[in-house]
Coordinates of C-alpha atoms in Angstrom, one line a residue:
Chain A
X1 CA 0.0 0.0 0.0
X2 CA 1.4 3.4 -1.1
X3 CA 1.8 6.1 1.7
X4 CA -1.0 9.1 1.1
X5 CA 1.1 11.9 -0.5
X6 CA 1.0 15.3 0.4
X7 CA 2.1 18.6 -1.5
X8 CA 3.5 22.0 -0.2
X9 CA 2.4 25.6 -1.4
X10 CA 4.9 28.5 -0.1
X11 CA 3.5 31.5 -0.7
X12 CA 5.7 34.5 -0.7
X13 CA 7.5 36.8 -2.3
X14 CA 10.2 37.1 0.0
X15 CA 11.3 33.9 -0.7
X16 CA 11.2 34.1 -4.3
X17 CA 13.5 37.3 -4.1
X18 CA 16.4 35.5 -1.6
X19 CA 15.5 37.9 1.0
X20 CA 14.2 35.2 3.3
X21 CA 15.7 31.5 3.9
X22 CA 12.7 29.0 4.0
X23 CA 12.6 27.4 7.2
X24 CA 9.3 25.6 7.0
X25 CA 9.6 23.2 3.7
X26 CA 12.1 20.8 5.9
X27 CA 10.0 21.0 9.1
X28 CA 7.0 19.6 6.8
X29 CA 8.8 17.2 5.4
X30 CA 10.3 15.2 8.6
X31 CA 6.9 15.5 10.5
X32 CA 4.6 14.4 7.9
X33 CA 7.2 11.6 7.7
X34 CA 7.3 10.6 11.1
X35 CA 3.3 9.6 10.3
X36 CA 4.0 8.0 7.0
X37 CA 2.7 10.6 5.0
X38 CA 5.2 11.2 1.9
X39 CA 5.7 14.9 1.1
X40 CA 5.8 14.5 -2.6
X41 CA 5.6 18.0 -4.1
X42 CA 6.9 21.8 -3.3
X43 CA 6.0 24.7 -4.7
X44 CA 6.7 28.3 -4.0
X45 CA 5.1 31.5 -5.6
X46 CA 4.6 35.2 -5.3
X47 CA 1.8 37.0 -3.5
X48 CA -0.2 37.0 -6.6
X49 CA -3.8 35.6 -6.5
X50 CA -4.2 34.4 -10.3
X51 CA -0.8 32.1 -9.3
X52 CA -1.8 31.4 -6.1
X53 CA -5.7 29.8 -7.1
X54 CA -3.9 27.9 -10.4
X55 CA -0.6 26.1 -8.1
X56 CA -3.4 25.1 -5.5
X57 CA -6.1 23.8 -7.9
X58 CA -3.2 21.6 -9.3
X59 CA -2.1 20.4 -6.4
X60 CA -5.3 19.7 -4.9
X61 CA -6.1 17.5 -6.9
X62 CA -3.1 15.6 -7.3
X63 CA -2.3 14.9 -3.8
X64 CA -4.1 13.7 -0.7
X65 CA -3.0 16.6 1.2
X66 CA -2.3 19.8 0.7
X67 CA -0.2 22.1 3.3
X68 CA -0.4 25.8 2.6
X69 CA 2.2 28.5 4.3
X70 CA 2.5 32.5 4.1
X71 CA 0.1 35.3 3.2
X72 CA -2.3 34.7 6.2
X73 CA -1.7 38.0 8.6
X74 CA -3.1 41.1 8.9
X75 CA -1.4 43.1 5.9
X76 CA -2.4 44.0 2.7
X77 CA 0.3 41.5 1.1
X78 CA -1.6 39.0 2.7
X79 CA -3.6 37.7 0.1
X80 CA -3.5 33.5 0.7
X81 CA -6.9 33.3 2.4
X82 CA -9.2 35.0 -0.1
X83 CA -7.0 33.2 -3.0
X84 CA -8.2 29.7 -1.5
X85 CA -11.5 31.0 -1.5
X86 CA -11.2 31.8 -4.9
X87 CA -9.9 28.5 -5.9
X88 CA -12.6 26.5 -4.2
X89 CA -15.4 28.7 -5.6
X90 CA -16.6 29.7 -1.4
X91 CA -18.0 32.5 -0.4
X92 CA -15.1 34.1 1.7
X93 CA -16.2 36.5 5.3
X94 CA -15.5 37.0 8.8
X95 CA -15.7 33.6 10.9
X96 CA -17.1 34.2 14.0
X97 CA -15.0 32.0 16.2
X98 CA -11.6 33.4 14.3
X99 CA -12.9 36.7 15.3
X100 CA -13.9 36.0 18.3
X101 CA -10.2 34.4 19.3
X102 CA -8.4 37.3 17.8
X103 CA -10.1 40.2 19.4
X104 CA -9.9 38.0 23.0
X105 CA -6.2 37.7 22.1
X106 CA -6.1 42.1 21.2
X107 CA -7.9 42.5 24.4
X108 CA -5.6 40.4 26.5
X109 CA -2.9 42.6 25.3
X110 CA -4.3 46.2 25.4
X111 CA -5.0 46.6 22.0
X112 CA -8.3 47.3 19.9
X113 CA -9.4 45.3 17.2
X114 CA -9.0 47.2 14.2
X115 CA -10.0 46.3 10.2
X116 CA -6.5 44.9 9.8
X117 CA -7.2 42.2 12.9
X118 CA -10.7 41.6 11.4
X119 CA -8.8 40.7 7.9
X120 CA -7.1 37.9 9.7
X121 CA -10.8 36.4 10.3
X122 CA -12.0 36.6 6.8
X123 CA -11.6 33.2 5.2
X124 CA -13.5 30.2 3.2
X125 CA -17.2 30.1 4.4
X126 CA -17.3 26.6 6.2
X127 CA -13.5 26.3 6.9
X128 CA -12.8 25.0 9.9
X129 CA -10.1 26.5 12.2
X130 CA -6.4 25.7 13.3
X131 CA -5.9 26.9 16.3
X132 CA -2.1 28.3 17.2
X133 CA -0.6 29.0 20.9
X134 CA 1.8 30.8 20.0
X135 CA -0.2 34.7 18.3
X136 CA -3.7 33.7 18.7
X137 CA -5.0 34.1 15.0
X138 CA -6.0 30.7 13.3
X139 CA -5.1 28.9 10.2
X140 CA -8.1 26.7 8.3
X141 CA -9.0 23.6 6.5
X142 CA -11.1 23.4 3.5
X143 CA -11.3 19.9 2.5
X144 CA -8.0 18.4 2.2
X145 CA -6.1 22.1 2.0
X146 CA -4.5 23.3 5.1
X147 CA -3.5 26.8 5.6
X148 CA -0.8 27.8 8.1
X149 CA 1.2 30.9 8.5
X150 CA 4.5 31.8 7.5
X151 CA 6.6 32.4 10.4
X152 CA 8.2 29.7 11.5
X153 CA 7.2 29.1 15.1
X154 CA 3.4 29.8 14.5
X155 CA 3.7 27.2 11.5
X156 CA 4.8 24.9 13.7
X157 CA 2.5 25.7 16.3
X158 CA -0.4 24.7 13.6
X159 CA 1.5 21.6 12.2
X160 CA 1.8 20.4 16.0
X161 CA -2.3 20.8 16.9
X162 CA -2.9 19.1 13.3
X163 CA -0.5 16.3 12.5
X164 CA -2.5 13.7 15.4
X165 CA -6.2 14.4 13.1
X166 CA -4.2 13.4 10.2
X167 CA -4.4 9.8 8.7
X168 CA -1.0 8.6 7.5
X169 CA 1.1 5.7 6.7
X170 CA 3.8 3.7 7.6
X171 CA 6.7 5.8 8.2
X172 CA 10.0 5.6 6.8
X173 CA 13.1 4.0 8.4
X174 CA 16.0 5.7 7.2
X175 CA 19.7 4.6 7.9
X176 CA 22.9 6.8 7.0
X177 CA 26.6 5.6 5.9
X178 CA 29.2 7.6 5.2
X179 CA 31.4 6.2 2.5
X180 CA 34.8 7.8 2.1
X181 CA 35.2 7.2 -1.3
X182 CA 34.9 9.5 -4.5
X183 CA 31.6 8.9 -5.1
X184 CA 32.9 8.2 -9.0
X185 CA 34.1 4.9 -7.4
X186 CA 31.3 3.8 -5.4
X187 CA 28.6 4.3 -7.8
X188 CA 29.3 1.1 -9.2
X189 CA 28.9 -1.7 -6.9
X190 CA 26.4 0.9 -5.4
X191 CA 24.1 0.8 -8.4
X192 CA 24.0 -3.0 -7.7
X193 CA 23.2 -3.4 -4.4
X194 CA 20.0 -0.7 -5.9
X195 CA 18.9 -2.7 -8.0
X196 CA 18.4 -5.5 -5.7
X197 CA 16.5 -4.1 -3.1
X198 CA 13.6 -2.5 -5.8
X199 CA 11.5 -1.5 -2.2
X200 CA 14.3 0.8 -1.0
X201 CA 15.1 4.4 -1.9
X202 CA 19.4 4.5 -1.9
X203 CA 20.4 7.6 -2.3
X204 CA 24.0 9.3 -2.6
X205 CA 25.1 12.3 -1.4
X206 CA 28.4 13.2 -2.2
X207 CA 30.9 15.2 0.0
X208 CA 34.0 17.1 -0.4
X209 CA 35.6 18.1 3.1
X210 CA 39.3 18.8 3.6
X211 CA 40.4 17.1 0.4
X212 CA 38.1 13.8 2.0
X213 CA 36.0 12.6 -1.1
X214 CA 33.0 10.6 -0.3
X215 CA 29.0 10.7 -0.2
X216 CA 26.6 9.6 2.3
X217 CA 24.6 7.0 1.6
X218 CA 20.8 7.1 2.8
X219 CA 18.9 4.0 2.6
X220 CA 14.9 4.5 3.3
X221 CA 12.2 1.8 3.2
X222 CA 9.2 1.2 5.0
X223 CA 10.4 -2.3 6.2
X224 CA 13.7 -1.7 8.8
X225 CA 14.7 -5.5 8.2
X226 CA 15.3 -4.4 4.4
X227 CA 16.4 -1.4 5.6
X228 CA 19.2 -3.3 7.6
X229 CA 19.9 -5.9 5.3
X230 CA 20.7 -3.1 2.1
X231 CA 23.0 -1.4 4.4
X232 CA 25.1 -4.4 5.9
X233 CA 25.5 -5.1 2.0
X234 CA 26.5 -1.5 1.8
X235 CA 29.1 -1.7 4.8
X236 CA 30.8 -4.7 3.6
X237 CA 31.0 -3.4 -0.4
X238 CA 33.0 -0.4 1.4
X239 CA 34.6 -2.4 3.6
X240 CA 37.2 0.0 5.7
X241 CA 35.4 3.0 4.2
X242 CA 32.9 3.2 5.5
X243 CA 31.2 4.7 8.4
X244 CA 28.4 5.0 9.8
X245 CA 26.4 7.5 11.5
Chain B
X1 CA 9.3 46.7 -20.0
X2 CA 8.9 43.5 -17.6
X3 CA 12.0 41.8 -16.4
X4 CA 12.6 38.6 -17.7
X5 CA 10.8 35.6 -15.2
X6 CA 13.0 32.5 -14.1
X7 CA 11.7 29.4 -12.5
X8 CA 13.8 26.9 -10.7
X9 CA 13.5 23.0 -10.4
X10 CA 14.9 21.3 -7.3
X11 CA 15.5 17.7 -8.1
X12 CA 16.0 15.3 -4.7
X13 CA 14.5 12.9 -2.6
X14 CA 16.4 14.0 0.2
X15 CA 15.2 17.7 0.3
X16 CA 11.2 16.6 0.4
X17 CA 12.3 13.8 3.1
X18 CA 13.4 16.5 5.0
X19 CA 17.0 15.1 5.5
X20 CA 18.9 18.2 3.4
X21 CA 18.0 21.5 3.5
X22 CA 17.8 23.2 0.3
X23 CA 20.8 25.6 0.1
X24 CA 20.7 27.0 -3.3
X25 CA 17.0 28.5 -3.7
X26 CA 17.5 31.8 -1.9
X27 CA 21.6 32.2 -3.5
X28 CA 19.6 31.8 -6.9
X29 CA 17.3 34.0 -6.3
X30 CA 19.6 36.9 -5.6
X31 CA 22.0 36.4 -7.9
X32 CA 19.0 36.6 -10.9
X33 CA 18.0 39.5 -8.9
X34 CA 21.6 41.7 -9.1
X35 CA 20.8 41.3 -13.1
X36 CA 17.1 41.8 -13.2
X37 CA 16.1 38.7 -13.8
X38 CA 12.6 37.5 -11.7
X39 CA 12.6 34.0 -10.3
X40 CA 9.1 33.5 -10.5
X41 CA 8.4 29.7 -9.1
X42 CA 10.5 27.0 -7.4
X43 CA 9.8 23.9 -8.0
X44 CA 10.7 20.8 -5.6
X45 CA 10.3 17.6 -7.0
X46 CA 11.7 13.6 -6.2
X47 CA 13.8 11.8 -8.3
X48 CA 11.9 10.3 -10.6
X49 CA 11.4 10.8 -14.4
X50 CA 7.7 11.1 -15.1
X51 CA 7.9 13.8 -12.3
X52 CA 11.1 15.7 -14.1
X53 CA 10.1 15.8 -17.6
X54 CA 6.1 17.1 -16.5
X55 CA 7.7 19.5 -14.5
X56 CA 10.4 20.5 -16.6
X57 CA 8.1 20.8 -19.6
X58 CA 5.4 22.8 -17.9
X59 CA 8.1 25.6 -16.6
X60 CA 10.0 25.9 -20.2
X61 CA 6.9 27.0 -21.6
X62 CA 5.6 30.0 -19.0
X63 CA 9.4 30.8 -18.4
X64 CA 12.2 32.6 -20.0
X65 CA 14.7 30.3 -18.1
X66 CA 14.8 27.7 -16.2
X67 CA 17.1 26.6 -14.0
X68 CA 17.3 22.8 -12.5
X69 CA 20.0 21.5 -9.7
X70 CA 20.1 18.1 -8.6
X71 CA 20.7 14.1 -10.1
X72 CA 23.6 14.9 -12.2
X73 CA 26.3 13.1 -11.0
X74 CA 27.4 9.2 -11.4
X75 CA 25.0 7.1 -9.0
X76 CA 22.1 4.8 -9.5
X77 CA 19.8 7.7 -8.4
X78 CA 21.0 10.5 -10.6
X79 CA 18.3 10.5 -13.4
X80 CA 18.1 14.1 -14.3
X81 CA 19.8 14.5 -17.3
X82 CA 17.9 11.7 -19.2
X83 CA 15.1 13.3 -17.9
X84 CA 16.1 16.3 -19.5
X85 CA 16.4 14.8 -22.8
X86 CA 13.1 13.2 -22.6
X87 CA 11.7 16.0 -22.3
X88 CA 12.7 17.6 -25.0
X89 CA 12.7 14.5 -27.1
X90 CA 16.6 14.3 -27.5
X91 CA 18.7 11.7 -28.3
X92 CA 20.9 11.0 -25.0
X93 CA 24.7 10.0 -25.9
X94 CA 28.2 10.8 -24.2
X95 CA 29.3 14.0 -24.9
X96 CA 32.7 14.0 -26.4
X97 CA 33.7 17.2 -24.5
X98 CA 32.0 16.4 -21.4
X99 CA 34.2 13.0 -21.7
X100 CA 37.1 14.8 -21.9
X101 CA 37.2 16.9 -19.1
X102 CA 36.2 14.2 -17.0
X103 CA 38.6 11.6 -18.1
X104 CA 41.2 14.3 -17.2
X105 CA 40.1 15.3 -13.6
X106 CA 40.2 11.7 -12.8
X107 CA 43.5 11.4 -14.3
X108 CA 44.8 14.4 -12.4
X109 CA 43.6 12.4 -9.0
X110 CA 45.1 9.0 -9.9
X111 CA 41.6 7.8 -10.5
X112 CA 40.3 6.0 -13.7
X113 CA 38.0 7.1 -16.1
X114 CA 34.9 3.9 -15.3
X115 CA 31.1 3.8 -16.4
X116 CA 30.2 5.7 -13.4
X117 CA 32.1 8.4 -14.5
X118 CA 31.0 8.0 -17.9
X119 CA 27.1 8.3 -16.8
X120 CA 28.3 12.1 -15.9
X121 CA 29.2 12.8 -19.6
X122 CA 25.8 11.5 -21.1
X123 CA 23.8 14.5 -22.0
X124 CA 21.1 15.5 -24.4
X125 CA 22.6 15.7 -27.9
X126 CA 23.4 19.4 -28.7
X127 CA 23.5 20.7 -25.0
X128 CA 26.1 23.2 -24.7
X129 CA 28.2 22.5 -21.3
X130 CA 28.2 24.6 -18.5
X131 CA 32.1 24.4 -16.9
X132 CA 32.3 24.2 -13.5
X133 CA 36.0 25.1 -11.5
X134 CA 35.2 22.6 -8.3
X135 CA 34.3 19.3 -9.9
X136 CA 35.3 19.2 -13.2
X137 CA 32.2 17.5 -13.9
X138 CA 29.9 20.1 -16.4
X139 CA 26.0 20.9 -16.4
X140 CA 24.6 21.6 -19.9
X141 CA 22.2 23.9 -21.5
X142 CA 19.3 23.0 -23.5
X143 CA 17.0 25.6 -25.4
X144 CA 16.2 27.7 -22.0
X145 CA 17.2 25.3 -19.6
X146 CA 20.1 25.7 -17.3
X147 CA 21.1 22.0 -15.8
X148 CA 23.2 22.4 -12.5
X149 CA 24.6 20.1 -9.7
X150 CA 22.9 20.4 -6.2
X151 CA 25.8 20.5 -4.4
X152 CA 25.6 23.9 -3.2
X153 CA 29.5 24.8 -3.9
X154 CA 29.2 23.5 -7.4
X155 CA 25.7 25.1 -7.9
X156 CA 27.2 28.6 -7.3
X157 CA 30.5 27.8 -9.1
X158 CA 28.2 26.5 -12.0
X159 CA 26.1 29.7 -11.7
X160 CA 28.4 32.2 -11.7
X161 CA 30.2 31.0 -15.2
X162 CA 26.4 31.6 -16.5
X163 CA 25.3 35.2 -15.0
X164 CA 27.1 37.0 -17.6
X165 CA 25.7 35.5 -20.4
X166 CA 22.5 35.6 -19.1
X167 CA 20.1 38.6 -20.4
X168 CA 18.5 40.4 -17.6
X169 CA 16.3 43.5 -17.1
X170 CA 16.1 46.4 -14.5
X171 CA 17.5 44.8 -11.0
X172 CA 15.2 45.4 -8.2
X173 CA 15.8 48.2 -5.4
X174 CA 15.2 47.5 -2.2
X175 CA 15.5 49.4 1.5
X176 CA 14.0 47.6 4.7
X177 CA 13.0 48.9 7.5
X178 CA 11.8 47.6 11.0
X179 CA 8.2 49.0 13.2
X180 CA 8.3 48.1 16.4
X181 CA 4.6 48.1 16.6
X182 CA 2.2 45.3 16.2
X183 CA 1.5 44.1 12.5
X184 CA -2.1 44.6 13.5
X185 CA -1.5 48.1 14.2
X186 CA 0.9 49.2 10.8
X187 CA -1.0 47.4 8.8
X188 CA -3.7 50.3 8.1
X189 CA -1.5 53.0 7.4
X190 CA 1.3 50.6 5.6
X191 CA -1.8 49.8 3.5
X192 CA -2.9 53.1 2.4
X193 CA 1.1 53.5 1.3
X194 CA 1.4 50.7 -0.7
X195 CA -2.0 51.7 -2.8
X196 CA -0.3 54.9 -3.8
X197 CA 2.8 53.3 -5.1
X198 CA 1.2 50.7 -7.8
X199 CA 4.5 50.3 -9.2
X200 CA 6.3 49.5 -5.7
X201 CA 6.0 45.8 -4.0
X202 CA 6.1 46.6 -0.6
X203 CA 6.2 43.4 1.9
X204 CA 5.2 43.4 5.9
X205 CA 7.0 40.2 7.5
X206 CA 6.3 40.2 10.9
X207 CA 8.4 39.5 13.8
X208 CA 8.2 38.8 17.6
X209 CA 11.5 38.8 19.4
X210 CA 11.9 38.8 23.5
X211 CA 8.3 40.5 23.9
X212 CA 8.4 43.1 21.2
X213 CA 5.9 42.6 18.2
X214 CA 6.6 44.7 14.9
X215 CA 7.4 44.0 11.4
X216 CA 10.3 44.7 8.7
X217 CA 8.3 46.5 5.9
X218 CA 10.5 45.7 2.9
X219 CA 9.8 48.0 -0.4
X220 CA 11.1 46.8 -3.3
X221 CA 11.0 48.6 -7.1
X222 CA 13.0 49.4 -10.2
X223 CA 13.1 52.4 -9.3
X224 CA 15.3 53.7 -6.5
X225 CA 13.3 57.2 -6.1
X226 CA 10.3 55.6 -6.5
X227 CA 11.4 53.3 -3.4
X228 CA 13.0 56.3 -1.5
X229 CA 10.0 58.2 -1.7
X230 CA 8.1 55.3 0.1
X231 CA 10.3 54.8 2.7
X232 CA 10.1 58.4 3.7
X233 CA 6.5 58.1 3.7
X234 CA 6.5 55.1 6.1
X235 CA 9.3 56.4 8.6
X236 CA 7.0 58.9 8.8
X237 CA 3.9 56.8 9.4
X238 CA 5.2 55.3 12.1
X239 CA 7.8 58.0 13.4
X240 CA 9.5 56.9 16.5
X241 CA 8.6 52.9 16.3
X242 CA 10.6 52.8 12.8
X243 CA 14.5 51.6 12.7
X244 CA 16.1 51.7 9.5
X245 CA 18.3 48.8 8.8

């Protein structure tokens, strides 16, 4: 049985132009495979809605789940929520219990809520919410699309409240060698040991540190006896180089 | 005049497994941007062909270039330049000059020239090579695509033989500054400034560090007066909460 697959939608600008590092594709990626969920797509575009409305109806389709991040906040770049309610053809207005949590949350702190907080409670009509510890404001589902924010530590906030509701897989078992060999040398008898264990995914990941040539070898598979038998084959093919992790 | 619009494809397993970080997005993206060239979409896809060529065919046609890094070296899992000529329809052969420089580095090391190394010099038929200073081993051009290693010190050595040849537009202008004020709170007044300056993108990314909520407003244009003026107008705005970068 394949694992259900899931795609990722960065929206932002500020990746796009190198300004900011993305620090939320990897995060996805080792959490939804710790449930057996395979991330199996990324994509990243600007703050434009026609882009935004055609990457998601794509990927919607395509993938079991979708995970939106960016373009959620208060600001008049943020542009993600109405976009998905574009996409799915919903109406798109103020949810009461998103508006109700963020003007608790202004309140708590002092401050009034203001059109730009109310923005942050507009979204899909019948989307339900993701709550976050960390600034209050919610991200939403609307069928299999989930829509986190961008900054880091809230996006992680959402993924945490989220990930037990999903339904996954079985997860990966990964194991790690490090080969100190160019990897123009091991590619051979690598190759072969590949194409005898068709259920694994070997990959190689070459290295160059202080004139050391070599690559890491990462063997995945759902079944850690495979797993373990591809890498002793691995171990004894490199013999005295190799070392592992 | 628009500036010309890039979009990247990132090849690898071990970025949507979480295990690598990507490392050459955000170096991309500002190097196309010192020559006014737009990346406009990143792709992340695994290694596997159907995926590539879809992929790659979809972004050569909405793109003026494309750039792709990952899968070129010699292992079982490095698929990317058949992929290439797949999707272009290519006939895939050694290239003699590829060869050549290959058979040489490993010469220069005391290594021999074996079929893994070969597998580096197979390209589309016709693909112009793309030198690269670190591991002798080339990427290749086809039509409007730009194939790269994703080693992240070849990628850039890779890159930086292509800028000059590359034909770019206006580069962007850009000036940052941080509000120390809630995002909730700028966002009215940084609204109103960015719908006078149609021709400005002008970005909120908010921040929360030891208790203090605010934002960097980034404004970004072709024009540096154009930019300037803005900036004035949101020091202003927000007057003693505003530190310019």
């Amino acid at each position: 049985m394949k694992n259900p697959g899931a795609a990722m939608l960065v929206i932002g600008d500020e990746i796009l132009s190198g300004r900011t590092k993305d620090r939320n594709v990897a995060h996805l990626a080792t959490e939804l495979g710790t449930i057996g969920i395979d991330l199996r797509e990324v994509r990243i575009v600007p703050d434009e809605r026609n882009r935004i409305v055609e990457s998601l109806n794509e990927l919607r389709r395509v993938h079991d789940y979708v995970f939106t991040c960016g373009g959620i906040g208060p600001t008049h770049d943020d542009i993600t929520s109405q976009s998905i309610a574009v996409a799915f053809g919903c109406d798109f207005a103020v949810n009461e219990d998103a508006r109700k949590i963020i003007a608790d949350r202004a309140r708590s702190q002092g401050l009034e809520m203001n059109e730009a907080r109310l923005r942050m409670a507009r979204m899909p009509v019948g989307a339900d919410l993701i709550r976050n510890s960390v600034s209050g404001a919610p991200g939403f589902v609307v069928e299999n699309v989930y829509v986190l924010a961008g900054i880091p530590v809230i996006f992680r906030a959402m993924l945490s409240t989220l990930l037990p509701e999903l339904s996954g897989g079985k997860p990966f078992h990964s194991r790690t060698v490090e080969v100190r060999r160019p990897e123009g040398e091991l590619a051979g008898p690598l190759g072969e040991i590949a194409s005898q264990s068709p259920d694994l995914s070997i990959g190689s990941y070459p290295f160059a540190v202080g004139g050391i040539y070599g690559a890491r070898i990462v063997v995945r598979g759902k079944d850690p006896a495979s797993v373990d038998r591809a890498m002793e084959s691995i171990k004894q093919a490199f013999a005295s180089d190799a070392f592992v992790e």
